[in-house]
Each structure stands twice: as C-alpha cells, then as structure tokens.
XYZ file of C-alpha atoms in Angstrom:
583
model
C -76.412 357.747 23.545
C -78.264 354.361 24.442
C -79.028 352.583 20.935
C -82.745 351.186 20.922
C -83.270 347.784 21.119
C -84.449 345.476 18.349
C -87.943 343.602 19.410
C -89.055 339.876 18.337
C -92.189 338.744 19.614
C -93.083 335.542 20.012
C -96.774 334.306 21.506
C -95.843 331.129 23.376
C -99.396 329.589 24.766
C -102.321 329.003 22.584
C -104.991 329.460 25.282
C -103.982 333.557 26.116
C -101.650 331.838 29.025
C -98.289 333.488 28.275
C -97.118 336.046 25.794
C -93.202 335.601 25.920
C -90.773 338.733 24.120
C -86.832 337.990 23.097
C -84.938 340.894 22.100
C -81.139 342.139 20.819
C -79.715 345.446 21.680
C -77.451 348.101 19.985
C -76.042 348.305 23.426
C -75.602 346.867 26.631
C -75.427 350.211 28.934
C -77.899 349.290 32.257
C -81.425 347.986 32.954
C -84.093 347.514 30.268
C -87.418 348.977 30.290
C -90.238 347.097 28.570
C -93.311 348.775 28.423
C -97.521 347.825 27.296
C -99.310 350.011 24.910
C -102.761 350.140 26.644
C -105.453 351.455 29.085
C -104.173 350.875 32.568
C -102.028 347.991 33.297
C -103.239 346.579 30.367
C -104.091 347.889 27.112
C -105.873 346.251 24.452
C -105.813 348.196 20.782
C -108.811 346.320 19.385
C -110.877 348.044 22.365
C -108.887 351.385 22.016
C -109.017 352.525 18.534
C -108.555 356.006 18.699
C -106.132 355.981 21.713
C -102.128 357.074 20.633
C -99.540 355.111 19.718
C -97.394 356.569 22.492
C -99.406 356.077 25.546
C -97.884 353.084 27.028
C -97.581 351.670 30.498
C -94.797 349.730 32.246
C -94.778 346.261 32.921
C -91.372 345.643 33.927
C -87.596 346.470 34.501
C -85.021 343.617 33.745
C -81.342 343.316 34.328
C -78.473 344.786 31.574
C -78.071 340.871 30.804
C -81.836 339.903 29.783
C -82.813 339.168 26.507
C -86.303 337.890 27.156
C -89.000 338.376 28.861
C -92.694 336.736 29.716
C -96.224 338.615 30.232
C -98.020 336.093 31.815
C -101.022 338.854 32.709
C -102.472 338.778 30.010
C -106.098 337.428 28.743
C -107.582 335.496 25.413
C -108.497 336.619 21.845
C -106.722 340.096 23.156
C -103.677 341.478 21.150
C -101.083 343.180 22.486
C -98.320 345.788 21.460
C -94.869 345.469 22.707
C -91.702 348.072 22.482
C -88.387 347.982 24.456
C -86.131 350.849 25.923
C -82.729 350.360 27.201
C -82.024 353.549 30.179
C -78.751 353.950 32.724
C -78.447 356.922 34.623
C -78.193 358.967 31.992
C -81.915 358.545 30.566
C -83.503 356.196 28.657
C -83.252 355.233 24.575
C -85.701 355.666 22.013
C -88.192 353.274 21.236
C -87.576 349.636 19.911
C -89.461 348.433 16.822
C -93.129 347.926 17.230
C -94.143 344.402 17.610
C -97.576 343.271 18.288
C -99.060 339.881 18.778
C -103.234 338.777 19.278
C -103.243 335.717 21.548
C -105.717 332.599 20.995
C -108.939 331.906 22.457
C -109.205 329.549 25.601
C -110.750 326.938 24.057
C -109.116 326.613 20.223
C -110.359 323.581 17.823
C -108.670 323.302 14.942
C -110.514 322.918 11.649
C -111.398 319.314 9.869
C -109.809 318.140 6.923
C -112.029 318.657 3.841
C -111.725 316.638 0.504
C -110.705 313.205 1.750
C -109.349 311.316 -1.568
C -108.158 307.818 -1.947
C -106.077 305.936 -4.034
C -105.856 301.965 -4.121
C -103.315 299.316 -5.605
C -103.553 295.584 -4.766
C -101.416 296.298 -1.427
C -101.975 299.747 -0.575
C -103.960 303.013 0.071
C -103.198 306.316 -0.413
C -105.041 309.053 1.098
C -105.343 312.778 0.246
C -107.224 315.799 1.959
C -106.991 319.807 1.394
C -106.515 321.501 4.702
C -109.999 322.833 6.181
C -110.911 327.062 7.024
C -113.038 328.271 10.847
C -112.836 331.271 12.473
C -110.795 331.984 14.849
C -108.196 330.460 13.029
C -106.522 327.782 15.247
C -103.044 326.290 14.188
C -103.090 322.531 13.308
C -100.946 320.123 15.159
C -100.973 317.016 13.431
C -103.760 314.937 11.476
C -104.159 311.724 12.948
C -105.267 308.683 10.747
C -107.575 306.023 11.789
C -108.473 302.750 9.826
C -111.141 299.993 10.386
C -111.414 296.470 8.421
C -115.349 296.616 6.995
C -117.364 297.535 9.979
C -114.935 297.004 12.976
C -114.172 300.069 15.323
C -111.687 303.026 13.871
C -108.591 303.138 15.662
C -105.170 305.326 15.089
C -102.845 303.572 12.424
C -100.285 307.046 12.335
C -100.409 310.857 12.225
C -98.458 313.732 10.660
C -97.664 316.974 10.829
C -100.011 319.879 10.524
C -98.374 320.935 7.085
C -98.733 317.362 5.344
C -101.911 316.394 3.683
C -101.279 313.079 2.239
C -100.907 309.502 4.037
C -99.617 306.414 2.898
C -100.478 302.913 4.175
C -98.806 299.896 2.506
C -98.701 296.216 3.276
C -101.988 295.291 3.052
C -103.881 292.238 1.503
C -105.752 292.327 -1.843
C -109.604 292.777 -2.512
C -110.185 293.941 1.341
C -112.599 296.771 2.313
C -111.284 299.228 4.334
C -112.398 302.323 5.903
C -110.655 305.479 7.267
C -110.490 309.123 8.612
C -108.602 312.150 8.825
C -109.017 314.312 11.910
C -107.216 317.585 12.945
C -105.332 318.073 16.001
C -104.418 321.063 18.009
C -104.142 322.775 20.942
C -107.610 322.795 21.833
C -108.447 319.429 21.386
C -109.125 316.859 18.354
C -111.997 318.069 15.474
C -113.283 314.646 14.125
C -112.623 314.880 10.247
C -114.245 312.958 7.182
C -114.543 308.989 6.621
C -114.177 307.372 3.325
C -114.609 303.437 2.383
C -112.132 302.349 -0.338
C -110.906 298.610 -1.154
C -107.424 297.076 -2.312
C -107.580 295.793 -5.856
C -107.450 292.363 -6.821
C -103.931 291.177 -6.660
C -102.299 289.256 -9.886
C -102.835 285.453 -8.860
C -99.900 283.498 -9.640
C -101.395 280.007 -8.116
C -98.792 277.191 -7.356
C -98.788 273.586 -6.818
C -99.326 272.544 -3.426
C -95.597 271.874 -1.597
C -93.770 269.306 0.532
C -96.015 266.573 0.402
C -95.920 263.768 1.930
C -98.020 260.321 2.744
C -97.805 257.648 5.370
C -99.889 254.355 5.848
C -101.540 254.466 8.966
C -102.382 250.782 8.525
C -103.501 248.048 6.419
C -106.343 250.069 5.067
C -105.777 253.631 5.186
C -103.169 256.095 3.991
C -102.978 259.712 5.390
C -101.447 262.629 2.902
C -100.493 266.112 3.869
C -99.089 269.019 2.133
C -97.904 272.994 2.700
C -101.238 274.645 2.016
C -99.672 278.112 1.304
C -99.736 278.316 -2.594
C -97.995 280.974 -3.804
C -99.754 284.545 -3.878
C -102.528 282.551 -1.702
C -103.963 286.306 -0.924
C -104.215 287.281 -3.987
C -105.547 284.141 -5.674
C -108.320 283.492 -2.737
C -107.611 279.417 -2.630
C -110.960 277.381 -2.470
C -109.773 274.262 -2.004
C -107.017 271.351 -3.033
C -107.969 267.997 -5.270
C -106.581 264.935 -4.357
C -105.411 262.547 -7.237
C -104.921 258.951 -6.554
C -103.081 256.340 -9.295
C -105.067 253.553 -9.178
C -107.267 254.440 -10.656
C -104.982 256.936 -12.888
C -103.682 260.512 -11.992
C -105.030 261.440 -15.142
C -108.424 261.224 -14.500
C -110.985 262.403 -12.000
C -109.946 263.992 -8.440
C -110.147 261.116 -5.829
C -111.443 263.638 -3.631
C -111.565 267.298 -2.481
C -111.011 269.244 1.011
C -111.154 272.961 1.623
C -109.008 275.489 1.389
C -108.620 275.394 5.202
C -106.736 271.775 5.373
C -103.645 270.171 4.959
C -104.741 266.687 5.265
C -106.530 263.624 3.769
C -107.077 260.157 5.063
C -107.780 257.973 1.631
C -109.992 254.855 3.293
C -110.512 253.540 -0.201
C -107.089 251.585 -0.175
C -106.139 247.611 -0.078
C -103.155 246.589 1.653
C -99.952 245.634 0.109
C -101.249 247.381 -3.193
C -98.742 250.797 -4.136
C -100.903 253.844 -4.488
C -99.899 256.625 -5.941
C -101.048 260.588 -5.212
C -100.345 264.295 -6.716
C -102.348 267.261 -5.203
C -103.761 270.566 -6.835
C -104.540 273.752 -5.369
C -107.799 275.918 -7.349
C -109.526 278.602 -7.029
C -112.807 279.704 -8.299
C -111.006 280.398 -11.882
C -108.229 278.342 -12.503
C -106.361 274.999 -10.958
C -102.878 275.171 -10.158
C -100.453 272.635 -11.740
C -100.079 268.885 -9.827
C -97.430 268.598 -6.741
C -94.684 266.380 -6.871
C -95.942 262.455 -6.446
C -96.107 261.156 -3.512
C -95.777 256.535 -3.305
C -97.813 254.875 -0.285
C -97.928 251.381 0.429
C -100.686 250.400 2.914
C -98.793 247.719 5.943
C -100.390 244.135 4.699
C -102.426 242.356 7.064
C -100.708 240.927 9.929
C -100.733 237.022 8.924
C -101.973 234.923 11.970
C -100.210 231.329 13.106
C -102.157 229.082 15.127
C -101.137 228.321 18.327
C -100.408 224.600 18.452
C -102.239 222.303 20.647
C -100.331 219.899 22.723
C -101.817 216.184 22.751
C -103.025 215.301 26.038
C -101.715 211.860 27.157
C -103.444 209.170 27.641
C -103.005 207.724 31.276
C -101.710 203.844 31.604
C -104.450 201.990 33.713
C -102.999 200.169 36.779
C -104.139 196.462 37.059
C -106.019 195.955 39.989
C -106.910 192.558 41.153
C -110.471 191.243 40.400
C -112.043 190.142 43.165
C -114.055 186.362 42.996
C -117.508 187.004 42.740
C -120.527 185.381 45.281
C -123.115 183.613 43.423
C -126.223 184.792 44.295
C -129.474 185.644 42.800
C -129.538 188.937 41.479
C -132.870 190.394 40.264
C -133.233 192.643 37.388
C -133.551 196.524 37.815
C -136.124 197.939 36.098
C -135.669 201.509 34.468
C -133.654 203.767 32.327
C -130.098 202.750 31.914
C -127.136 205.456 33.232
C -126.461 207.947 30.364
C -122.481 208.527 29.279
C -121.306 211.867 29.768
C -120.182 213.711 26.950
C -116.667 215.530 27.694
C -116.586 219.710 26.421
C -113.727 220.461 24.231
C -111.388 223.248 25.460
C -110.908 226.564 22.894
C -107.839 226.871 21.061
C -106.848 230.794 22.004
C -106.026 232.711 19.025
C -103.578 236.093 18.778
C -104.993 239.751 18.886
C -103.845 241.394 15.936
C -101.049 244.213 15.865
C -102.432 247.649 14.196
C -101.648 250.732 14.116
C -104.651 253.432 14.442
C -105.393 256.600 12.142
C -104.197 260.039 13.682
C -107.017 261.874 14.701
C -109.029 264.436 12.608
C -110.185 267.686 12.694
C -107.626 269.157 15.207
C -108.188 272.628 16.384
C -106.429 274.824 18.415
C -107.866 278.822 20.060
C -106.373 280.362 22.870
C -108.530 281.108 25.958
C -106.455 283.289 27.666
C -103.102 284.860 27.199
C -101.271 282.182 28.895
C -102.963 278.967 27.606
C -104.230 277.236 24.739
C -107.341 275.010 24.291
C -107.082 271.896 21.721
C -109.566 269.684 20.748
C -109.904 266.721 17.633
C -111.827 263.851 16.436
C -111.032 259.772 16.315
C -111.823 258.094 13.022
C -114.749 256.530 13.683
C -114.189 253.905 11.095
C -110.631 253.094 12.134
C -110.495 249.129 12.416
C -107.509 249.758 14.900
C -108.410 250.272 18.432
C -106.832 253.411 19.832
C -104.974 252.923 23.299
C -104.141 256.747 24.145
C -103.653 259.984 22.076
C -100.310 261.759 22.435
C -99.755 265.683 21.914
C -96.760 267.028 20.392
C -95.527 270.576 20.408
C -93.163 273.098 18.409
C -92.627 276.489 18.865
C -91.559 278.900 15.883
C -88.090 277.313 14.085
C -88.175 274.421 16.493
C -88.700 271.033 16.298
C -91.449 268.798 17.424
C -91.925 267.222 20.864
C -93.887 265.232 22.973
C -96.105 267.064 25.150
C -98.323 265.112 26.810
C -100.325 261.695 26.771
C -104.431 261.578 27.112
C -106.768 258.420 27.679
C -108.748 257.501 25.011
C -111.626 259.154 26.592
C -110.229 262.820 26.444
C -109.948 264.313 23.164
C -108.981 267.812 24.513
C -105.891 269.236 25.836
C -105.514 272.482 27.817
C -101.721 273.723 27.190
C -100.498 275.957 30.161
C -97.061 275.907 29.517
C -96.998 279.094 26.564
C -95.617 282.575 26.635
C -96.904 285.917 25.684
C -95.888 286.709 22.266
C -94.654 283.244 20.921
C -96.152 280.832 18.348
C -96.769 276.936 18.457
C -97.139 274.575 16.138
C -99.685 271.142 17.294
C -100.081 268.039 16.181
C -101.818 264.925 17.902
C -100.938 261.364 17.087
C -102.924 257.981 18.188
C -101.277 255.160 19.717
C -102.541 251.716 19.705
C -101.402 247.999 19.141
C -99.374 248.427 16.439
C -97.750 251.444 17.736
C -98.049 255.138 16.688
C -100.195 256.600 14.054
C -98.634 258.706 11.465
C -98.077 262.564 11.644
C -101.613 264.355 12.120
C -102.645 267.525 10.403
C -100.604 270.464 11.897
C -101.854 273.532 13.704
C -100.580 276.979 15.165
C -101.215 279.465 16.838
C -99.822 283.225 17.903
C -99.846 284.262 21.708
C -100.462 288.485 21.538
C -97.875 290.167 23.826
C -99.537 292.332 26.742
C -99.795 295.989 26.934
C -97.787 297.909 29.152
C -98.103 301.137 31.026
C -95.115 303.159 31.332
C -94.981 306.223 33.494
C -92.487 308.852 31.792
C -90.902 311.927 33.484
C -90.756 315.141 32.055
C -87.488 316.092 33.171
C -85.468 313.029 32.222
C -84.394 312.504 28.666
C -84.587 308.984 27.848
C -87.325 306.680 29.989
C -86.432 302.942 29.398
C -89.338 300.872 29.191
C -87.922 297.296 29.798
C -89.416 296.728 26.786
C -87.379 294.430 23.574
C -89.643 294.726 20.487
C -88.826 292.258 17.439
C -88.877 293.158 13.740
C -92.196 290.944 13.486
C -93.677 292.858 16.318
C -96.717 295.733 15.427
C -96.181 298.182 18.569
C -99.027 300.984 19.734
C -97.714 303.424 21.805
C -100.701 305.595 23.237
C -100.637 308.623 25.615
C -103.339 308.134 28.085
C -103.315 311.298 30.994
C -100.632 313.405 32.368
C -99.004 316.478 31.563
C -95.358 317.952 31.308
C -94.895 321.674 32.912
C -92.107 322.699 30.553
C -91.292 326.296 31.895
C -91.613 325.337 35.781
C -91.185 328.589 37.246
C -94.969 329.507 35.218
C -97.495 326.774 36.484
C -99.343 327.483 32.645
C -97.087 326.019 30.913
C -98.254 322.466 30.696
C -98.624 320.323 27.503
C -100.078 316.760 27.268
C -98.008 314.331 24.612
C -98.533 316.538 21.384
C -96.468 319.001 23.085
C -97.078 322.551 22.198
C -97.372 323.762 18.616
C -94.469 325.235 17.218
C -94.790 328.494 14.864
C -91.961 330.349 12.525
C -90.496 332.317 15.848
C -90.574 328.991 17.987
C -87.223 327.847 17.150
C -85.985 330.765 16.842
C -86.690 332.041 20.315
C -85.451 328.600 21.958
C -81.937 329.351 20.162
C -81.593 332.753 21.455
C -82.702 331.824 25.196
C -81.178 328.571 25.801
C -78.751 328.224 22.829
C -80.106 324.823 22.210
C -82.563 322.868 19.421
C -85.685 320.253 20.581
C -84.422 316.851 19.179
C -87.718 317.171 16.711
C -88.265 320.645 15.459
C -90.711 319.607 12.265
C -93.785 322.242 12.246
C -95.623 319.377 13.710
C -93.572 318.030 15.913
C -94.225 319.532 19.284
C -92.094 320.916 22.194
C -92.038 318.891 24.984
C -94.354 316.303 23.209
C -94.004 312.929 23.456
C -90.810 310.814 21.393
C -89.683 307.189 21.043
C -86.176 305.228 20.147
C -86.111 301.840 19.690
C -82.731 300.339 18.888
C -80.695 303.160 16.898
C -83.718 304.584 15.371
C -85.393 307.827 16.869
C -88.794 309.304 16.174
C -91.727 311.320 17.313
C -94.806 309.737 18.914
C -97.020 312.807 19.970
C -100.450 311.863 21.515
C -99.896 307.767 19.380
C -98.137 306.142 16.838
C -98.184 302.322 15.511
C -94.371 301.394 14.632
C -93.242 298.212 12.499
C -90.424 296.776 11.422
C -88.486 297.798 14.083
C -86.055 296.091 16.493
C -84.239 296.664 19.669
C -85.017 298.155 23.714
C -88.025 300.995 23.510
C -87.291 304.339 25.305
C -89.893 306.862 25.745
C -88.701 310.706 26.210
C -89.445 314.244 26.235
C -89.037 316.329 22.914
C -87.054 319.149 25.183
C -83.878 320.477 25.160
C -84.057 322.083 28.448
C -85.262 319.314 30.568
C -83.560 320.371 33.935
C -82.194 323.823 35.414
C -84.040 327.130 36.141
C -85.988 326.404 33.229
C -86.182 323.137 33.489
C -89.646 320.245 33.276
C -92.099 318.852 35.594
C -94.779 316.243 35.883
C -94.506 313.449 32.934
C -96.784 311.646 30.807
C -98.866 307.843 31.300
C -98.342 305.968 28.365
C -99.478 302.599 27.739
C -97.263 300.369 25.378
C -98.533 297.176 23.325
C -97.459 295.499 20.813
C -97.955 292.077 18.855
C-alpha cells in the first residue's frame, strides 16, 4: 500500500508567474502524480464555488526521486488547489494533504508607511512609522529612507527590511533642519511614503581658546598673527568671530581688532619697529567669549640703517709750464660789447642704497575646485605694504604632509591654476611674497577636498563575488546604487527575473530552498531578498538591495548575488548595472 504524500506549497513569483510545490513522501514506490483541482486544465475555486472537491485534473507525472515541482501555467489574482499521489504498477495512493495558494496581481504596489514620527538629540534623528493597509495586500520589501538638508533634493541615506519600522541616523551637526521620507518597497515597484521636517537640537557649547598661535614680522612695520580656528565644539557653539588683543596698549583692555569666524589671520599695521608687541586671541560667539590663547611676542625688523657711499676727491691736475711767447707791440683797439660769461660746472649725484624689505604675505587667499582634477586659487597684495613685492610663491601640502614649494608667479598674476591633484585627496595652500628683503612670512592657510568619481560596475548573476577594483577608506561615504539589469535566478523558467531587491522572501521561502538545494542565501532576513543585490568590503559583509550609503568602512568592495545556487541546472543569468561612488 503506497503511503500518501505530505504537500507544502509554496507561491514563488509575486506577479502570478510561477506557483512552485515541494513535497515528502511516506514512500518512495514509483512515479508521482500531481494533480489541479479545477475546470479544464485549469481550475480556479473562486470561479467554481459549487464544483467538488474531488474533481481534479492532471498536470503532471514526475520521477520516484522528485520532491518539487513548478506550475508555471498559471494566471494572476487566481488561487489554486494542489494534492499529490504517489502510483507504481500496482495503483495509485490516496490523496496528499490539501494545500492551496492565491497568487498576486501583475502589477503589486505595496502600501505607504503611515504615522511618520521623529525624534531629535543634538546629533541625531530617529524616525518611526506604523506599517500602512491596501487591498490586494502586497508584501513589503524594504522601506527605503531618504533625507534632504532644508530644501535640497531627497536622496536614499539607507533602507530596511519590510518588518522594521524604525530608522536611526546619527552623526549629524547641531541646530540643522532636515527633512525626510519613508517609502515602501516591493515587488511591484516603490509607493512614495510621507515627509516630515525635524531639526537637531542645539548642542552644549563648550567654547575654547583659539590654538597654536603664532606671529611673525613681515617687516619693519607690520606683524602677521595666525591661529587654529577650530575651537572646541565649534558646531555646536556657532563661532562668530575671534578678537585680537595687542599689549601695547594692554591685553587687558579693548580688542585691537576683530575678523570673522571664517579666518585664521591678521596683519596688525599699527606697529613701530624695534618696539616688542605683545598678542592673545579670543574666540566668541553671539553669547559668550572664550578664554584668551596662549601669548604670542613679535618684534617688528628695525629699519634698515643707510651708510653713505663715500665720495672720492677728484684730483686736481698739475699745469705744465709752457713757454710764453714775446709779445708784438702793436696798437690794439678796444672791443666793444658784453664780456665772455664763466661757465658754471654741474655737480655729479652721490647714489644712495635701495633699501632691503621684506613684503607682507598676501591676503584673502581662496581656493574652489573647477573640475575634479584641478584647483583654482586666487589672493590679494597689501596694498599698503611699503615693501615692493618681486614675485609670489605657492606652496602645497597634502593631508599629514608637509609644505612645499609649488610654483612661482610674477607680480602681475595673483591666481594659480593647480593641475597636479588627485581624485579623493585633500590640500592644504598657502602663498608667500617675495621681495628685497626676502620672503614674507607664512600666509593664511587653505584646503580643500577632491570628491572621488563614481563608478559603474557591471555584476554577473552567476558569479559569487564581483570585485570592483575599488579600495574605500574609513573616511570615505560610499553610495552604491542599482541602476538597470536583471538576474534570471531559475534559468530553465525565463520568469524568473529579479532586479537588485531580489525577490521577497515569505515563511515557506527558506524552507523550500533547504529541501531543494540543501543550501541557505548568504542573507535570509524577511527583507533581504533572493538573488538581490549584496556588498563586502574588507571582512565585513552586508546587503545592498536596490542602494545603500556605507561609512566607516575600509578595505577592496565586492559586489555579489544573494544566491546560493548561482551555477548548475538551476543555476543564474543576466547580472545587475550598478554604479559605485563614494567621497
């Protein structure tokens, strides 16, 4: 006597594609049977409601050794019931266990969060939503965040699964105006979800003294100072400004002068040479002042002191006797006229020697990149310098480094054009003037960050790990974003294709991969999709799906396929486009 199978049903595709059955038996005694409760070949019990539960048709025989089996004719929004019989040549079992299964419609949105909530602290925001109800009911994916700065576009930040409702996103600067949204997605597509505006609190401002200053006479009348601008908690404390204080006249008394927030320079103009000055710095805020720097002694160069070149006495020739010759008496009358006038010899200049000086640096030094590969910089002479300028000369640091010269410009050209950066690196500028006296001091220093280019990666669906080529750094934000292409993950059905969400797993899911190909995806989280898109960088592994933003990270990106059956009878085709950036 044949036992009767035991039936688990599983609906694999989400648009009525594929309706896929696995099964155990009692016993394994010759071919299977699986037959379609219906009205011809196939029957639909929504359609058929007085029609018996024994009139069946056949849809296919299988071999003693199958344990699955896939009705791929079948339509949409049309449920199905399934039962098994196991036969050899001496008749067939009874019945398997009814199991019955509706599949989804061919277009299937999945509903929008409702109840967006947010929570702030001085570096982070919190959001909350409740899962939203539409008919037909269409299993959610994953919610994908997006986030804006005031009015700037909404892009993705980060998504999770379909059965988490809450999001967290740290790191972020105090009393700033954010705004986000929540949208749901599935199988069908992405339903746009609600958008909420919500700001970080004010952080506690714990304001220090401006730090490493320094000062340098850039001649007999000017000093230059400069200073680390970044107070500490500058975010939080929102610095205005910094207030020079100068001794002469006393560091007790009134700010010598005041510069924005923005600088780390001052040129004091107001000095005498050979005196000793003496300066402390503040940084404040609209509330408070923080406490004085360290002070900082400056002694302008004295005057260069000027000897006259001496003049050499011209000598005074010896006249040559010469013999007088004896005179004719004659008459001689007397001229009549004006007599002959005695020039006056001019007196020849003494020349005098051009004093040595050394010029200010230059002002005002800027620095914006113009393309990825090259940055612009432009600054200002003093135009009250007494000390002629000769050239201007450009130095350069990258990150860590130490200064160098760059380049040398006329006195003419107060711009540079830097060709020789990389993607991804930052430089430090500063400009120094050059003149009789020699070099100026140390200007006012600048920098600037390169962005590192995006990158499209093309990434099989049959091949497990994809490298990219690609090294990301701990201080590196990366976006990786799936732009077109889709993975065939049962080959032998051309319906079985999934962009990089992958398809939505359900409570038989795992189960069903276990029993056919005794393996497990490498992500199996309810929101985590088979044969959806996944990541490693270094040693750590995630999931990407359709895009994810990743920090604090290092090592080589790979891209994969969440599949444990990449290759054989059942194995993948086609791949995904992805395009890789990062910053």
């Amino acid at each position: 006597m044949l036992g009767a199978p035991w039936l688990h049903l599983i609906a694999l595709m989400a648009a009525g594609v594929a309706v896929r059955l696995a099964c155990r038996r009692h016993l394994r005694a010759g071919p299977l049977a699986i037959a379609l409760l219906g009205a011809g070949a196939l029957g639909v019990l929504a359609s058929q409601p007085g029609r018996a539960r024994d009139s069946f048709v056949l849809v296919a025989e299988l071999s003693p050794e199958s344990t699955t089996f896939a009705d791929l004719a079948i339509a949409p929004s049309v449920g199905y019931t399934y039962q098994v019989r196991a036969f050899n040549d001496a008749g067939e079992s009874s019945s398997s266990n009814w199991a019955g299964v509706r599949t989804e419609p061919e277009s299937c949105l999945p509903a929008a969060p409702v109840d967006l909530q947010t929570a702030a602290t001085a570096d982070s925001i919190s959001l909350t939503w409740s899962a939203g109800a539409a008919e037909p009911v269409c299993p959610v994916a994953s919610y994908v965040i997006l986030r804006a700065v005031g009015s700037e576009e909404l892009l993705p930040i980060g998504s999770v699964s379909g059965s988490e409702l809450a999001y967290a996103d740290g790191g972020k600067p105090s009393s700033t105006t954010y705004r986000y949204r929540v949208d749901a997605s599935g199988s069908g597509g992405v339903t746009q979800g609600p958008e909420v505006q919500v700001s970080t609190l004010a952080g506690a401002c714990t304001l220090g003294a401006p730090a490493e200053p320094s000062g340098a006479a850039l001649g007999p009348a000017s000093v230059e100072l400069t200073w680390n601008g970044g107070a500490a908690s500058a975010d939080a404390c929102q610095i205005v400004g910094f207030r020079i204080y100068r001794d002469p006249p006393g560091l007790a008394g009134a700010a010598l002068a005041v510069v924005s927030g923005s600088l780390t320079s001052f040129v004091d103009t107001s000095v005498l040479s050979g005196e000793t000055y003496a300066y402390a710095i503040t940084a404040y805020t609209e509330t408070a002042e923080s406490e004085r720097s360290t002070t900082v002694t400056v002694v302008p160069a004295p005057l260069p002191t000027l000897t006259p070149t001496p003049t050499v006495p011209t000598p005074t020739p010896t006249p040559t006797a010469t013999a007088t010759p004896t005179p004719t008496w004659s008459a001689t009358p007397v001229p009549s006229g004006t007599a002959t006038p005695t020039s006056t010899p001019t007196a020849t200049p003494t020349p005098t020697d051009v004093p040595l000086c050394k010029p200010m640096a230059p002002k005002a030094l800027e620095a914006h990149i113009n393309t990825k590969s090259q940055v612009q910089l432009s600054w200002h002479e003093h135009a009250s310098d007494p000390c002629q300028e000769t050239s201007f000369r450009v130095y350069r640091r990258e990150q860590g480094g130490s200064f160098s010269s760059l380049a040398e410009t006329r006195t003419d050209e107060r711009d540079y054009l830097d060709k020789s950066v990389r993607p991804g690196s930052t430089y430090q500028y500063r400009v120094t003037a050059q003149g009789t006296g020699g070099e100026s001091g140390p200007g006012s220093i600048v920098g600037v960050r390169l962005p590192k280019e995006a990158r499209i990666v093309s990434v099989p669906g049959n091949v497990q790990w994809t490298d990219t080529g690609i090294d990301i750094d701990t201080a590196d934000v990366l976006a990786i974003t799936y732009r077109e292409g889709l993975v065939n993950f049962h080959v032998p059905s051309s319906e079985a294709n999934v962009n990089a969400s992958g398809y939505p797993r359900n409570q038989y899911w795992q189960e069903w991969l276990q029993d056919s190909y005794s393996c497990t995806d490498p992500f199996d989280g309810s929101g985590e999709g088979h044969a959806g898109l996944m990541a490693q960088i270094g040693g750590s592994t995630f999931y990407v799906g359709r895009n994810r933003t990743v920090t604090r990270e290092s090592g080589r990106l790979r891209l994969g396929v969440n599949d444990c059956t990449l290759t054989g009878q059942f194995g993948n085709g086609g791949g995904f486009t992805v395009s890789v950036s990062f910053d």
